[in-house]
Amino acid sequence: MTAPPTIAQTLKEANAFLRQSEVPEAQLVAQSLLALALNCDRTYLIINFKQTLTAHEHDGFLQLLARRATGEPLQYITGTQEFFGLEFEVTRDVLIPRPESELIVEEVIRLSAEIELPSIADVGTGSGCLAVALARELPEARLVAIDISPAALVVARRNAHRHLVAERIQFIAGDLLSPLDELPLVDFIVSNPPYIAIEEMPALQREVRDWEPHLALTDFGDGLVFFRRLFAEAPGRLKHGGHLLCEMGYTQANAIQGLVDQNIWEKPHIIADLQGIPRCLILQKP
Protein backbone atom coordinates (compact mmCIF):
# COMPACT_ATOMS: atom_id res chain seq x y z
CA MET A 1 0.00 0.00 0.00
CA THR A 2 1.44 3.35 -1.04
CA ALA A 3 2.16 5.76 1.81
CA PRO A 4 0.35 9.11 1.74
CA PRO A 5 2.51 11.78 0.07
CA THR A 6 4.06 14.53 2.17
CA ILE A 7 3.90 18.21 1.30
CA ALA A 8 7.55 18.08 0.22
CA GLN A 9 7.01 15.06 -2.05
CA THR A 10 3.85 16.54 -3.52
CA LEU A 11 5.58 19.83 -4.37
CA LYS A 12 8.57 18.06 -5.93
CA GLU A 13 6.33 15.98 -8.22
CA ALA A 14 4.12 18.97 -9.06
CA ASN A 15 7.12 21.10 -9.93
CA ALA A 16 8.38 18.47 -12.37
CA PHE A 17 4.93 18.06 -13.91
CA LEU A 18 4.48 21.80 -14.44
CA ARG A 19 7.94 22.17 -15.96
CA GLN A 20 7.11 19.36 -18.39
CA SER A 21 3.90 21.24 -19.23
CA GLU A 22 5.98 24.40 -19.94
CA VAL A 23 4.36 26.39 -17.15
CA PRO A 24 6.49 29.40 -16.12
CA GLU A 25 7.59 29.74 -12.48
CA ALA A 26 6.63 26.14 -11.84
CA GLN A 27 7.84 26.02 -8.25
CA LEU A 28 5.92 29.14 -7.22
CA VAL A 29 2.80 27.92 -9.01
CA ALA A 30 2.99 24.51 -7.32
CA GLN A 31 3.28 26.15 -3.91
CA SER A 32 0.42 28.56 -4.59
CA LEU A 33 -1.91 25.80 -5.76
CA LEU A 34 -1.09 23.49 -2.87
CA ALA A 35 -1.66 26.35 -0.43
CA LEU A 36 -5.05 26.90 -2.08
CA ALA A 37 -5.91 23.20 -1.85
CA LEU A 38 -4.95 23.06 1.84
CA ASN A 39 -6.47 26.46 2.66
CA CYS A 40 -3.19 27.75 4.08
CA ASP A 41 -0.38 30.09 3.07
CA ARG A 42 2.95 29.21 1.47
CA THR A 43 4.82 29.71 4.74
CA TYR A 44 2.78 26.89 6.26
CA LEU A 45 3.99 24.58 3.50
CA ILE A 46 7.61 25.36 4.25
CA ILE A 47 7.26 24.87 8.00
CA ASN A 48 5.18 21.68 7.69
CA PHE A 49 6.94 20.06 4.73
CA LYS A 50 6.75 16.60 6.35
CA GLN A 51 2.97 16.71 6.80
CA THR A 52 1.09 14.08 4.80
CA LEU A 53 -1.90 14.87 2.61
CA THR A 54 -5.22 13.10 2.83
CA ALA A 55 -6.55 11.46 -0.33
CA HIS A 56 -9.16 14.22 -0.61
CA GLU A 57 -6.55 16.98 -0.31
CA HIS A 58 -4.26 15.29 -2.84
CA ASP A 59 -7.05 14.76 -5.37
CA GLY A 60 -8.16 18.38 -5.01
CA PHE A 61 -4.62 19.59 -5.58
CA LEU A 62 -4.20 17.41 -8.68
CA GLN A 63 -7.35 18.95 -10.16
CA LEU A 64 -5.95 22.44 -9.64
CA LEU A 65 -2.63 21.35 -11.11
CA ALA A 66 -4.31 19.99 -14.22
CA ARG A 67 -6.09 23.29 -14.78
CA ARG A 68 -2.84 25.24 -14.69
CA ALA A 69 -1.11 22.72 -16.96
CA THR A 70 -3.70 23.40 -19.68
CA GLY A 71 -2.75 27.08 -19.61
CA GLU A 72 -5.42 28.50 -17.30
CA PRO A 73 -3.81 31.47 -15.50
CA LEU A 74 -3.02 31.02 -11.84
CA GLN A 75 -5.05 34.14 -11.04
CA TYR A 76 -8.24 32.65 -12.47
CA ILE A 77 -7.68 29.47 -10.49
CA THR A 78 -7.07 31.26 -7.19
CA GLY A 79 -9.63 33.95 -8.07
CA THR A 80 -7.39 36.82 -6.97
CA GLN A 81 -4.62 39.15 -8.11
CA GLU A 82 -2.72 41.81 -6.20
CA PHE A 83 -2.72 45.36 -7.58
CA PHE A 84 -1.36 48.49 -5.91
CA GLY A 85 -1.14 46.65 -2.60
CA LEU A 86 -4.76 45.49 -2.73
CA GLU A 87 -6.22 42.05 -3.42
CA PHE A 88 -8.70 41.99 -6.30
CA GLU A 89 -11.14 39.31 -7.31
CA VAL A 90 -10.64 38.23 -10.91
CA THR A 91 -12.77 35.99 -13.10
CA ARG A 92 -12.65 35.15 -16.79
CA ASP A 93 -14.94 38.14 -17.36
CA VAL A 94 -12.11 40.57 -16.62
CA LEU A 95 -8.53 41.19 -17.62
CA ILE A 96 -5.98 40.20 -14.99
CA PRO A 97 -4.51 43.42 -13.48
CA ARG A 98 -0.83 43.96 -14.25
CA PRO A 99 1.88 46.00 -12.56
CA GLU A 100 2.28 48.31 -15.57
CA SER A 101 -1.20 49.73 -14.94
CA GLU A 102 -0.06 51.00 -11.54
CA LEU A 103 1.71 53.83 -13.39
CA ILE A 104 -1.69 55.36 -14.10
CA VAL A 105 -2.64 55.30 -10.42
CA GLU A 106 0.68 56.87 -9.41
CA GLU A 107 0.35 59.66 -11.97
CA VAL A 108 -3.23 60.54 -11.07
CA ILE A 109 -2.23 60.75 -7.40
CA ARG A 110 0.60 63.12 -8.35
CA LEU A 111 -1.47 65.28 -10.69
CA SER A 112 -4.41 65.55 -8.29
CA ALA A 113 -2.32 66.90 -5.40
CA GLU A 114 -3.74 70.42 -5.77
CA ILE A 115 -7.31 69.43 -6.64
CA GLU A 116 -9.62 69.56 -3.64
CA LEU A 117 -12.31 67.14 -4.83
CA PRO A 118 -10.96 65.27 -7.87
CA SER A 119 -13.42 63.63 -10.24
CA ILE A 120 -12.25 60.61 -12.21
CA ALA A 121 -13.72 58.44 -14.95
CA ASP A 122 -12.26 54.95 -15.42
CA VAL A 123 -13.11 53.84 -18.96
CA GLY A 124 -13.04 50.08 -19.49
CA THR A 125 -12.81 49.40 -15.79
CA GLY A 126 -12.73 45.59 -15.98
CA SER A 127 -11.97 44.33 -12.46
CA GLY A 128 -12.18 47.91 -11.20
CA CYS A 129 -8.51 47.91 -10.24
CA LEU A 130 -7.82 51.49 -11.35
CA ALA A 131 -11.02 52.96 -9.93
CA VAL A 132 -10.79 51.11 -6.62
CA ALA A 133 -7.09 51.83 -6.11
CA LEU A 134 -7.66 55.53 -6.84
CA ALA A 135 -10.67 55.66 -4.53
CA ARG A 136 -8.57 54.15 -1.77
CA GLU A 137 -5.66 56.53 -2.33
CA LEU A 138 -7.79 59.66 -2.85
CA PRO A 139 -10.49 59.67 -0.13
CA GLU A 140 -12.07 62.89 -1.44
CA ALA A 141 -12.34 61.68 -5.02
CA ARG A 142 -15.58 60.79 -6.77
CA LEU A 143 -15.39 58.24 -9.56
CA VAL A 144 -17.31 56.80 -12.47
CA ALA A 145 -16.37 53.29 -13.65
CA ILE A 146 -17.51 52.39 -17.16
CA ASP A 147 -17.40 49.09 -19.01
CA ILE A 148 -19.26 47.70 -21.99
CA SER A 149 -19.41 44.32 -20.24
CA PRO A 150 -22.12 43.99 -17.55
CA ALA A 151 -20.35 40.87 -16.26
CA ALA A 152 -17.14 42.85 -15.73
CA LEU A 153 -19.05 45.52 -13.81
CA VAL A 154 -20.37 42.85 -11.43
CA VAL A 155 -16.77 41.93 -10.56
CA ALA A 156 -15.75 45.59 -10.29
CA ARG A 157 -18.61 46.32 -7.87
CA ARG A 158 -17.61 43.38 -5.69
CA ASN A 159 -14.05 44.67 -5.56
CA ALA A 160 -15.27 48.13 -4.62
CA HIS A 161 -17.32 46.67 -1.77
CA ARG A 162 -14.38 44.52 -0.69
CA HIS A 163 -12.24 47.64 -0.27
CA LEU A 164 -15.01 49.83 1.21
CA VAL A 165 -15.16 52.41 -1.59
CA ALA A 166 -18.36 51.39 -3.40
CA GLU A 167 -20.28 54.43 -2.16
CA ARG A 168 -17.88 56.74 -4.04
CA ILE A 169 -17.88 54.92 -7.38
CA GLN A 170 -20.74 55.03 -9.86
CA PHE A 171 -20.76 51.96 -12.11
CA ILE A 172 -22.23 52.40 -15.58
CA ALA A 173 -22.50 49.98 -18.50
CA GLY A 174 -21.78 51.67 -21.80
CA ASP A 175 -19.53 52.13 -24.81
CA LEU A 176 -16.33 54.04 -24.01
CA LEU A 177 -17.14 57.67 -23.02
CA SER A 178 -20.82 57.76 -24.00
CA PRO A 179 -22.06 57.31 -20.38
CA LEU A 180 -20.35 60.61 -19.48
CA ASP A 181 -22.64 62.61 -21.78
CA GLU A 182 -25.19 63.21 -19.03
CA LEU A 183 -22.64 63.73 -16.24
CA PRO A 184 -20.56 66.76 -15.15
CA LEU A 185 -17.11 67.22 -16.68
CA VAL A 186 -14.31 65.37 -14.89
CA ASP A 187 -10.72 66.16 -13.91
CA PHE A 188 -9.31 62.83 -15.10
CA ILE A 189 -10.14 60.15 -17.59
CA VAL A 190 -8.10 56.97 -17.13
CA SER A 191 -8.15 53.96 -19.38
CA ASN A 192 -6.40 50.69 -20.10
CA PRO A 193 -8.08 50.17 -23.48
CA PRO A 194 -7.87 47.07 -25.67
CA TYR A 195 -4.68 47.79 -27.64
CA ILE A 196 -3.55 44.48 -29.14
CA ALA A 197 -3.95 44.35 -32.92
CA ILE A 198 -6.07 41.45 -34.08
CA GLU A 199 -3.19 40.12 -36.20
CA GLU A 200 -1.01 39.88 -33.08
CA MET A 201 -3.45 37.76 -31.09
CA PRO A 202 -2.26 34.31 -32.31
CA ALA A 203 1.29 35.07 -31.07
CA LEU A 204 0.25 35.85 -27.49
CA GLN A 205 1.03 33.52 -24.61
CA ARG A 206 -1.63 30.82 -24.35
CA GLU A 207 -2.52 32.06 -20.84
CA VAL A 208 -3.57 35.39 -22.39
CA ARG A 209 -4.81 34.32 -25.82
CA ASP A 210 -6.94 31.38 -24.70
CA TRP A 211 -8.22 32.57 -21.34
CA GLU A 212 -8.47 36.34 -20.93
CA PRO A 213 -11.49 38.13 -22.47
CA HIS A 214 -10.77 39.16 -26.04
CA LEU A 215 -13.06 42.14 -25.63
CA ALA A 216 -10.55 43.55 -23.13
CA LEU A 217 -7.46 42.61 -25.16
CA THR A 218 -8.03 43.61 -28.77
CA ASP A 219 -9.94 46.25 -30.71
CA PHE A 220 -10.26 43.68 -33.54
CA GLY A 221 -8.37 46.19 -35.70
CA ASP A 222 -4.90 47.72 -35.72
CA GLY A 223 -4.65 48.20 -31.95
CA LEU A 224 -5.21 51.97 -32.21
CA VAL A 225 -8.98 52.12 -32.62
CA PHE A 226 -9.76 53.11 -29.04
CA PHE A 227 -6.94 55.62 -28.85
CA ARG A 228 -8.37 57.45 -31.86
CA ARG A 229 -11.76 57.55 -30.18
CA LEU A 230 -10.43 58.61 -26.79
CA PHE A 231 -8.32 61.41 -28.23
CA ALA A 232 -11.29 62.73 -30.19
CA GLU A 233 -14.01 62.29 -27.55
CA ALA A 234 -12.23 62.95 -24.25
CA PRO A 235 -11.84 66.75 -24.60
CA GLY A 236 -15.61 67.17 -24.50
CA ARG A 237 -15.80 65.28 -21.19
CA LEU A 238 -12.84 66.90 -19.42
CA LYS A 239 -12.62 70.13 -17.47
CA HIS A 240 -10.15 72.75 -18.71
CA GLY A 241 -6.72 71.58 -17.57
CA GLY A 242 -8.03 68.04 -17.15
CA HIS A 243 -5.97 64.97 -18.03
CA LEU A 244 -6.41 61.80 -20.06
CA LEU A 245 -4.13 58.92 -19.00
CA CYS A 246 -3.91 55.73 -21.05
CA GLU A 247 -1.90 52.56 -20.87
CA MET A 248 -0.40 51.49 -24.18
CA GLY A 249 1.43 48.57 -25.74
CA TYR A 250 5.20 48.43 -25.55
CA THR A 251 5.69 49.15 -29.28
CA GLN A 252 2.95 51.75 -29.71
CA ALA A 253 4.47 54.98 -28.38
CA ASN A 254 5.39 56.53 -31.73
CA ALA A 255 2.18 55.52 -33.48
CA ILE A 256 0.03 56.80 -30.62
CA GLN A 257 1.84 60.12 -30.36
CA GLY A 258 1.21 60.55 -34.06
CA LEU A 259 -2.53 60.39 -33.42
CA VAL A 260 -2.51 63.32 -30.97
CA ASP A 261 -3.92 66.57 -32.38
CA GLN A 262 -1.84 69.26 -30.71
CA ASN A 263 -4.46 71.84 -31.62
CA ILE A 264 -6.65 70.06 -29.06
CA TRP A 265 -4.13 68.72 -26.54
CA GLU A 266 -0.97 69.94 -24.88
CA LYS A 267 2.24 68.12 -25.88
CA PRO A 268 1.98 64.40 -24.96
CA HIS A 269 3.92 63.14 -21.95
CA ILE A 270 4.99 59.49 -21.78
CA ILE A 271 5.97 57.54 -18.66
CA ALA A 272 8.11 54.39 -18.89
CA ASP A 273 7.74 51.34 -16.68
CA LEU A 274 10.52 49.89 -14.52
CA GLN A 275 11.99 48.16 -17.57
CA GLY A 276 12.23 51.46 -19.43
CA ILE A 277 9.35 50.60 -21.78
CA PRO A 278 6.95 53.48 -22.64
CA ARG A 279 3.67 52.46 -20.99
CA CYS A 280 1.58 55.43 -19.89
CA LEU A 281 0.49 58.32 -22.11
CA ILE A 282 -0.62 61.57 -20.44
CA LEU A 283 -2.51 64.25 -22.31
CA GLN A 284 -3.77 67.53 -20.89
CA LYS A 285 -6.63 69.63 -22.15
CA PRO A 286 -5.53 73.28 -22.36
Coordinates of C-alpha atoms in Angstrom, one line a residue:
M1 CA 0.0 0.0 0.0
T2 CA 1.4 3.4 -1.0
A3 CA 2.2 5.8 1.8
P4 CA 0.3 9.1 1.7
P5 CA 2.5 11.8 0.1
T6 CA 4.1 14.5 2.2
I7 CA 3.9 18.2 1.3
A8 CA 7.5 18.1 0.2
Q9 CA 7.0 15.1 -2.1
T10 CA 3.8 16.5 -3.5
L11 CA 5.6 19.8 -4.4
K12 CA 8.6 18.1 -5.9
E13 CA 6.3 16.0 -8.2
A14 CA 4.1 19.0 -9.1
N15 CA 7.1 21.1 -9.9
A16 CA 8.4 18.5 -12.4
F17 CA 4.9 18.1 -13.9
L18 CA 4.5 21.8 -14.4
R19 CA 7.9 22.2 -16.0
Q20 CA 7.1 19.4 -18.4
S21 CA 3.9 21.2 -19.2
E22 CA 6.0 24.4 -19.9
V23 CA 4.4 26.4 -17.1
P24 CA 6.5 29.4 -16.1
E25 CA 7.6 29.7 -12.5
A26 CA 6.6 26.1 -11.8
Q27 CA 7.8 26.0 -8.2
L28 CA 5.9 29.1 -7.2
V29 CA 2.8 27.9 -9.0
A30 CA 3.0 24.5 -7.3
Q31 CA 3.3 26.1 -3.9
S32 CA 0.4 28.6 -4.6
L33 CA -1.9 25.8 -5.8
L34 CA -1.1 23.5 -2.9
A35 CA -1.7 26.4 -0.4
L36 CA -5.0 26.9 -2.1
A37 CA -5.9 23.2 -1.9
L38 CA -4.9 23.1 1.8
N39 CA -6.5 26.5 2.7
C40 CA -3.2 27.7 4.1
D41 CA -0.4 30.1 3.1
R42 CA 3.0 29.2 1.5
T43 CA 4.8 29.7 4.7
Y44 CA 2.8 26.9 6.3
L45 CA 4.0 24.6 3.5
I46 CA 7.6 25.4 4.3
I47 CA 7.3 24.9 8.0
N48 CA 5.2 21.7 7.7
F49 CA 6.9 20.1 4.7
K50 CA 6.7 16.6 6.3
Q51 CA 3.0 16.7 6.8
T52 CA 1.1 14.1 4.8
L53 CA -1.9 14.9 2.6
T54 CA -5.2 13.1 2.8
A55 CA -6.5 11.5 -0.3
H56 CA -9.2 14.2 -0.6
E57 CA -6.6 17.0 -0.3
H58 CA -4.3 15.3 -2.8
D59 CA -7.1 14.8 -5.4
G60 CA -8.2 18.4 -5.0
F61 CA -4.6 19.6 -5.6
L62 CA -4.2 17.4 -8.7
Q63 CA -7.3 18.9 -10.2
L64 CA -5.9 22.4 -9.6
L65 CA -2.6 21.4 -11.1
A66 CA -4.3 20.0 -14.2
R67 CA -6.1 23.3 -14.8
R68 CA -2.8 25.2 -14.7
A69 CA -1.1 22.7 -17.0
T70 CA -3.7 23.4 -19.7
G71 CA -2.8 27.1 -19.6
E72 CA -5.4 28.5 -17.3
P73 CA -3.8 31.5 -15.5
L74 CA -3.0 31.0 -11.8
Q75 CA -5.1 34.1 -11.0
Y76 CA -8.2 32.6 -12.5
I77 CA -7.7 29.5 -10.5
T78 CA -7.1 31.3 -7.2
G79 CA -9.6 33.9 -8.1
T80 CA -7.4 36.8 -7.0
Q81 CA -4.6 39.1 -8.1
E82 CA -2.7 41.8 -6.2
F83 CA -2.7 45.4 -7.6
F84 CA -1.4 48.5 -5.9
G85 CA -1.1 46.7 -2.6
L86 CA -4.8 45.5 -2.7
E87 CA -6.2 42.1 -3.4
F88 CA -8.7 42.0 -6.3
E89 CA -11.1 39.3 -7.3
V90 CA -10.6 38.2 -10.9
T91 CA -12.8 36.0 -13.1
R92 CA -12.6 35.2 -16.8
D93 CA -14.9 38.1 -17.4
V94 CA -12.1 40.6 -16.6
L95 CA -8.5 41.2 -17.6
I96 CA -6.0 40.2 -15.0
P97 CA -4.5 43.4 -13.5
R98 CA -0.8 44.0 -14.3
P99 CA 1.9 46.0 -12.6
E100 CA 2.3 48.3 -15.6
S101 CA -1.2 49.7 -14.9
E102 CA -0.1 51.0 -11.5
L103 CA 1.7 53.8 -13.4
I104 CA -1.7 55.4 -14.1
V105 CA -2.6 55.3 -10.4
E106 CA 0.7 56.9 -9.4
E107 CA 0.4 59.7 -12.0
V108 CA -3.2 60.5 -11.1
I109 CA -2.2 60.7 -7.4
R110 CA 0.6 63.1 -8.4
L111 CA -1.5 65.3 -10.7
S112 CA -4.4 65.6 -8.3
A113 CA -2.3 66.9 -5.4
E114 CA -3.7 70.4 -5.8
I115 CA -7.3 69.4 -6.6
E116 CA -9.6 69.6 -3.6
L117 CA -12.3 67.1 -4.8
P118 CA -11.0 65.3 -7.9
S119 CA -13.4 63.6 -10.2
I120 CA -12.3 60.6 -12.2
A121 CA -13.7 58.4 -15.0
D122 CA -12.3 55.0 -15.4
V123 CA -13.1 53.8 -19.0
G124 CA -13.0 50.1 -19.5
T125 CA -12.8 49.4 -15.8
G126 CA -12.7 45.6 -16.0
S127 CA -12.0 44.3 -12.5
G128 CA -12.2 47.9 -11.2
C129 CA -8.5 47.9 -10.2
L130 CA -7.8 51.5 -11.3
A131 CA -11.0 53.0 -9.9
V132 CA -10.8 51.1 -6.6
A133 CA -7.1 51.8 -6.1
L134 CA -7.7 55.5 -6.8
A135 CA -10.7 55.7 -4.5
R136 CA -8.6 54.2 -1.8
E137 CA -5.7 56.5 -2.3
L138 CA -7.8 59.7 -2.8
P139 CA -10.5 59.7 -0.1
E140 CA -12.1 62.9 -1.4
A141 CA -12.3 61.7 -5.0
R142 CA -15.6 60.8 -6.8
L143 CA -15.4 58.2 -9.6
V144 CA -17.3 56.8 -12.5
A145 CA -16.4 53.3 -13.6
I146 CA -17.5 52.4 -17.2
D147 CA -17.4 49.1 -19.0
I148 CA -19.3 47.7 -22.0
S149 CA -19.4 44.3 -20.2
P150 CA -22.1 44.0 -17.5
A151 CA -20.3 40.9 -16.3
A152 CA -17.1 42.9 -15.7
L153 CA -19.1 45.5 -13.8
V154 CA -20.4 42.9 -11.4
V155 CA -16.8 41.9 -10.6
A156 CA -15.8 45.6 -10.3
R157 CA -18.6 46.3 -7.9
R158 CA -17.6 43.4 -5.7
N159 CA -14.0 44.7 -5.6
A160 CA -15.3 48.1 -4.6
H161 CA -17.3 46.7 -1.8
R162 CA -14.4 44.5 -0.7
H163 CA -12.2 47.6 -0.3
L164 CA -15.0 49.8 1.2
V165 CA -15.2 52.4 -1.6
A166 CA -18.4 51.4 -3.4
E167 CA -20.3 54.4 -2.2
R168 CA -17.9 56.7 -4.0
I169 CA -17.9 54.9 -7.4
Q170 CA -20.7 55.0 -9.9
F171 CA -20.8 52.0 -12.1
I172 CA -22.2 52.4 -15.6
A173 CA -22.5 50.0 -18.5
G174 CA -21.8 51.7 -21.8
D175 CA -19.5 52.1 -24.8
L176 CA -16.3 54.0 -24.0
L177 CA -17.1 57.7 -23.0
S178 CA -20.8 57.8 -24.0
P179 CA -22.1 57.3 -20.4
L180 CA -20.4 60.6 -19.5
D181 CA -22.6 62.6 -21.8
E182 CA -25.2 63.2 -19.0
L183 CA -22.6 63.7 -16.2
P184 CA -20.6 66.8 -15.2
L185 CA -17.1 67.2 -16.7
V186 CA -14.3 65.4 -14.9
D187 CA -10.7 66.2 -13.9
F188 CA -9.3 62.8 -15.1
I189 CA -10.1 60.1 -17.6
V190 CA -8.1 57.0 -17.1
S191 CA -8.2 54.0 -19.4
N192 CA -6.4 50.7 -20.1
P193 CA -8.1 50.2 -23.5
P194 CA -7.9 47.1 -25.7
Y195 CA -4.7 47.8 -27.6
I196 CA -3.6 44.5 -29.1
A197 CA -3.9 44.4 -32.9
I198 CA -6.1 41.4 -34.1
E199 CA -3.2 40.1 -36.2
E200 CA -1.0 39.9 -33.1
M201 CA -3.4 37.8 -31.1
P202 CA -2.3 34.3 -32.3
A203 CA 1.3 35.1 -31.1
L204 CA 0.2 35.9 -27.5
Q205 CA 1.0 33.5 -24.6
R206 CA -1.6 30.8 -24.4
E207 CA -2.5 32.1 -20.8
V208 CA -3.6 35.4 -22.4
R209 CA -4.8 34.3 -25.8
D210 CA -6.9 31.4 -24.7
W211 CA -8.2 32.6 -21.3
E212 CA -8.5 36.3 -20.9
P213 CA -11.5 38.1 -22.5
H214 CA -10.8 39.2 -26.0
L215 CA -13.1 42.1 -25.6
A216 CA -10.5 43.5 -23.1
L217 CA -7.5 42.6 -25.2
T218 CA -8.0 43.6 -28.8
D219 CA -9.9 46.3 -30.7
F220 CA -10.3 43.7 -33.5
G221 CA -8.4 46.2 -35.7
D222 CA -4.9 47.7 -35.7
G223 CA -4.7 48.2 -31.9
L224 CA -5.2 52.0 -32.2
V225 CA -9.0 52.1 -32.6
F226 CA -9.8 53.1 -29.0
F227 CA -6.9 55.6 -28.8
R228 CA -8.4 57.4 -31.9
R229 CA -11.8 57.5 -30.2
L230 CA -10.4 58.6 -26.8
F231 CA -8.3 61.4 -28.2
A232 CA -11.3 62.7 -30.2
E233 CA -14.0 62.3 -27.6
A234 CA -12.2 62.9 -24.3
P235 CA -11.8 66.8 -24.6
G236 CA -15.6 67.2 -24.5
R237 CA -15.8 65.3 -21.2
L238 CA -12.8 66.9 -19.4
K239 CA -12.6 70.1 -17.5
H240 CA -10.2 72.7 -18.7
G241 CA -6.7 71.6 -17.6
G242 CA -8.0 68.0 -17.2
H243 CA -6.0 65.0 -18.0
L244 CA -6.4 61.8 -20.1
L245 CA -4.1 58.9 -19.0
C246 CA -3.9 55.7 -21.0
E247 CA -1.9 52.6 -20.9
M248 CA -0.4 51.5 -24.2
G249 CA 1.4 48.6 -25.7
Y250 CA 5.2 48.4 -25.6
T251 CA 5.7 49.2 -29.3
Q252 CA 3.0 51.8 -29.7
A253 CA 4.5 55.0 -28.4
N254 CA 5.4 56.5 -31.7
A255 CA 2.2 55.5 -33.5
I256 CA 0.0 56.8 -30.6
Q257 CA 1.8 60.1 -30.4
G258 CA 1.2 60.5 -34.1
L259 CA -2.5 60.4 -33.4
V260 CA -2.5 63.3 -31.0
D261 CA -3.9 66.6 -32.4
Q262 CA -1.8 69.3 -30.7
N263 CA -4.5 71.8 -31.6
I264 CA -6.7 70.1 -29.1
W265 CA -4.1 68.7 -26.5
E266 CA -1.0 69.9 -24.9
K267 CA 2.2 68.1 -25.9
P268 CA 2.0 64.4 -25.0
H269 CA 3.9 63.1 -22.0
I270 CA 5.0 59.5 -21.8
I271 CA 6.0 57.5 -18.7
A272 CA 8.1 54.4 -18.9
D273 CA 7.7 51.3 -16.7
L274 CA 10.5 49.9 -14.5
Q275 CA 12.0 48.2 -17.6
G276 CA 12.2 51.5 -19.4
I277 CA 9.3 50.6 -21.8
P278 CA 7.0 53.5 -22.6
R279 CA 3.7 52.5 -21.0
C280 CA 1.6 55.4 -19.9
L281 CA 0.5 58.3 -22.1
I282 CA -0.6 61.6 -20.4
L283 CA -2.5 64.2 -22.3
Q284 CA -3.8 67.5 -20.9
K285 CA -6.6 69.6 -22.2
P286 CA -5.5 73.3 -22.4

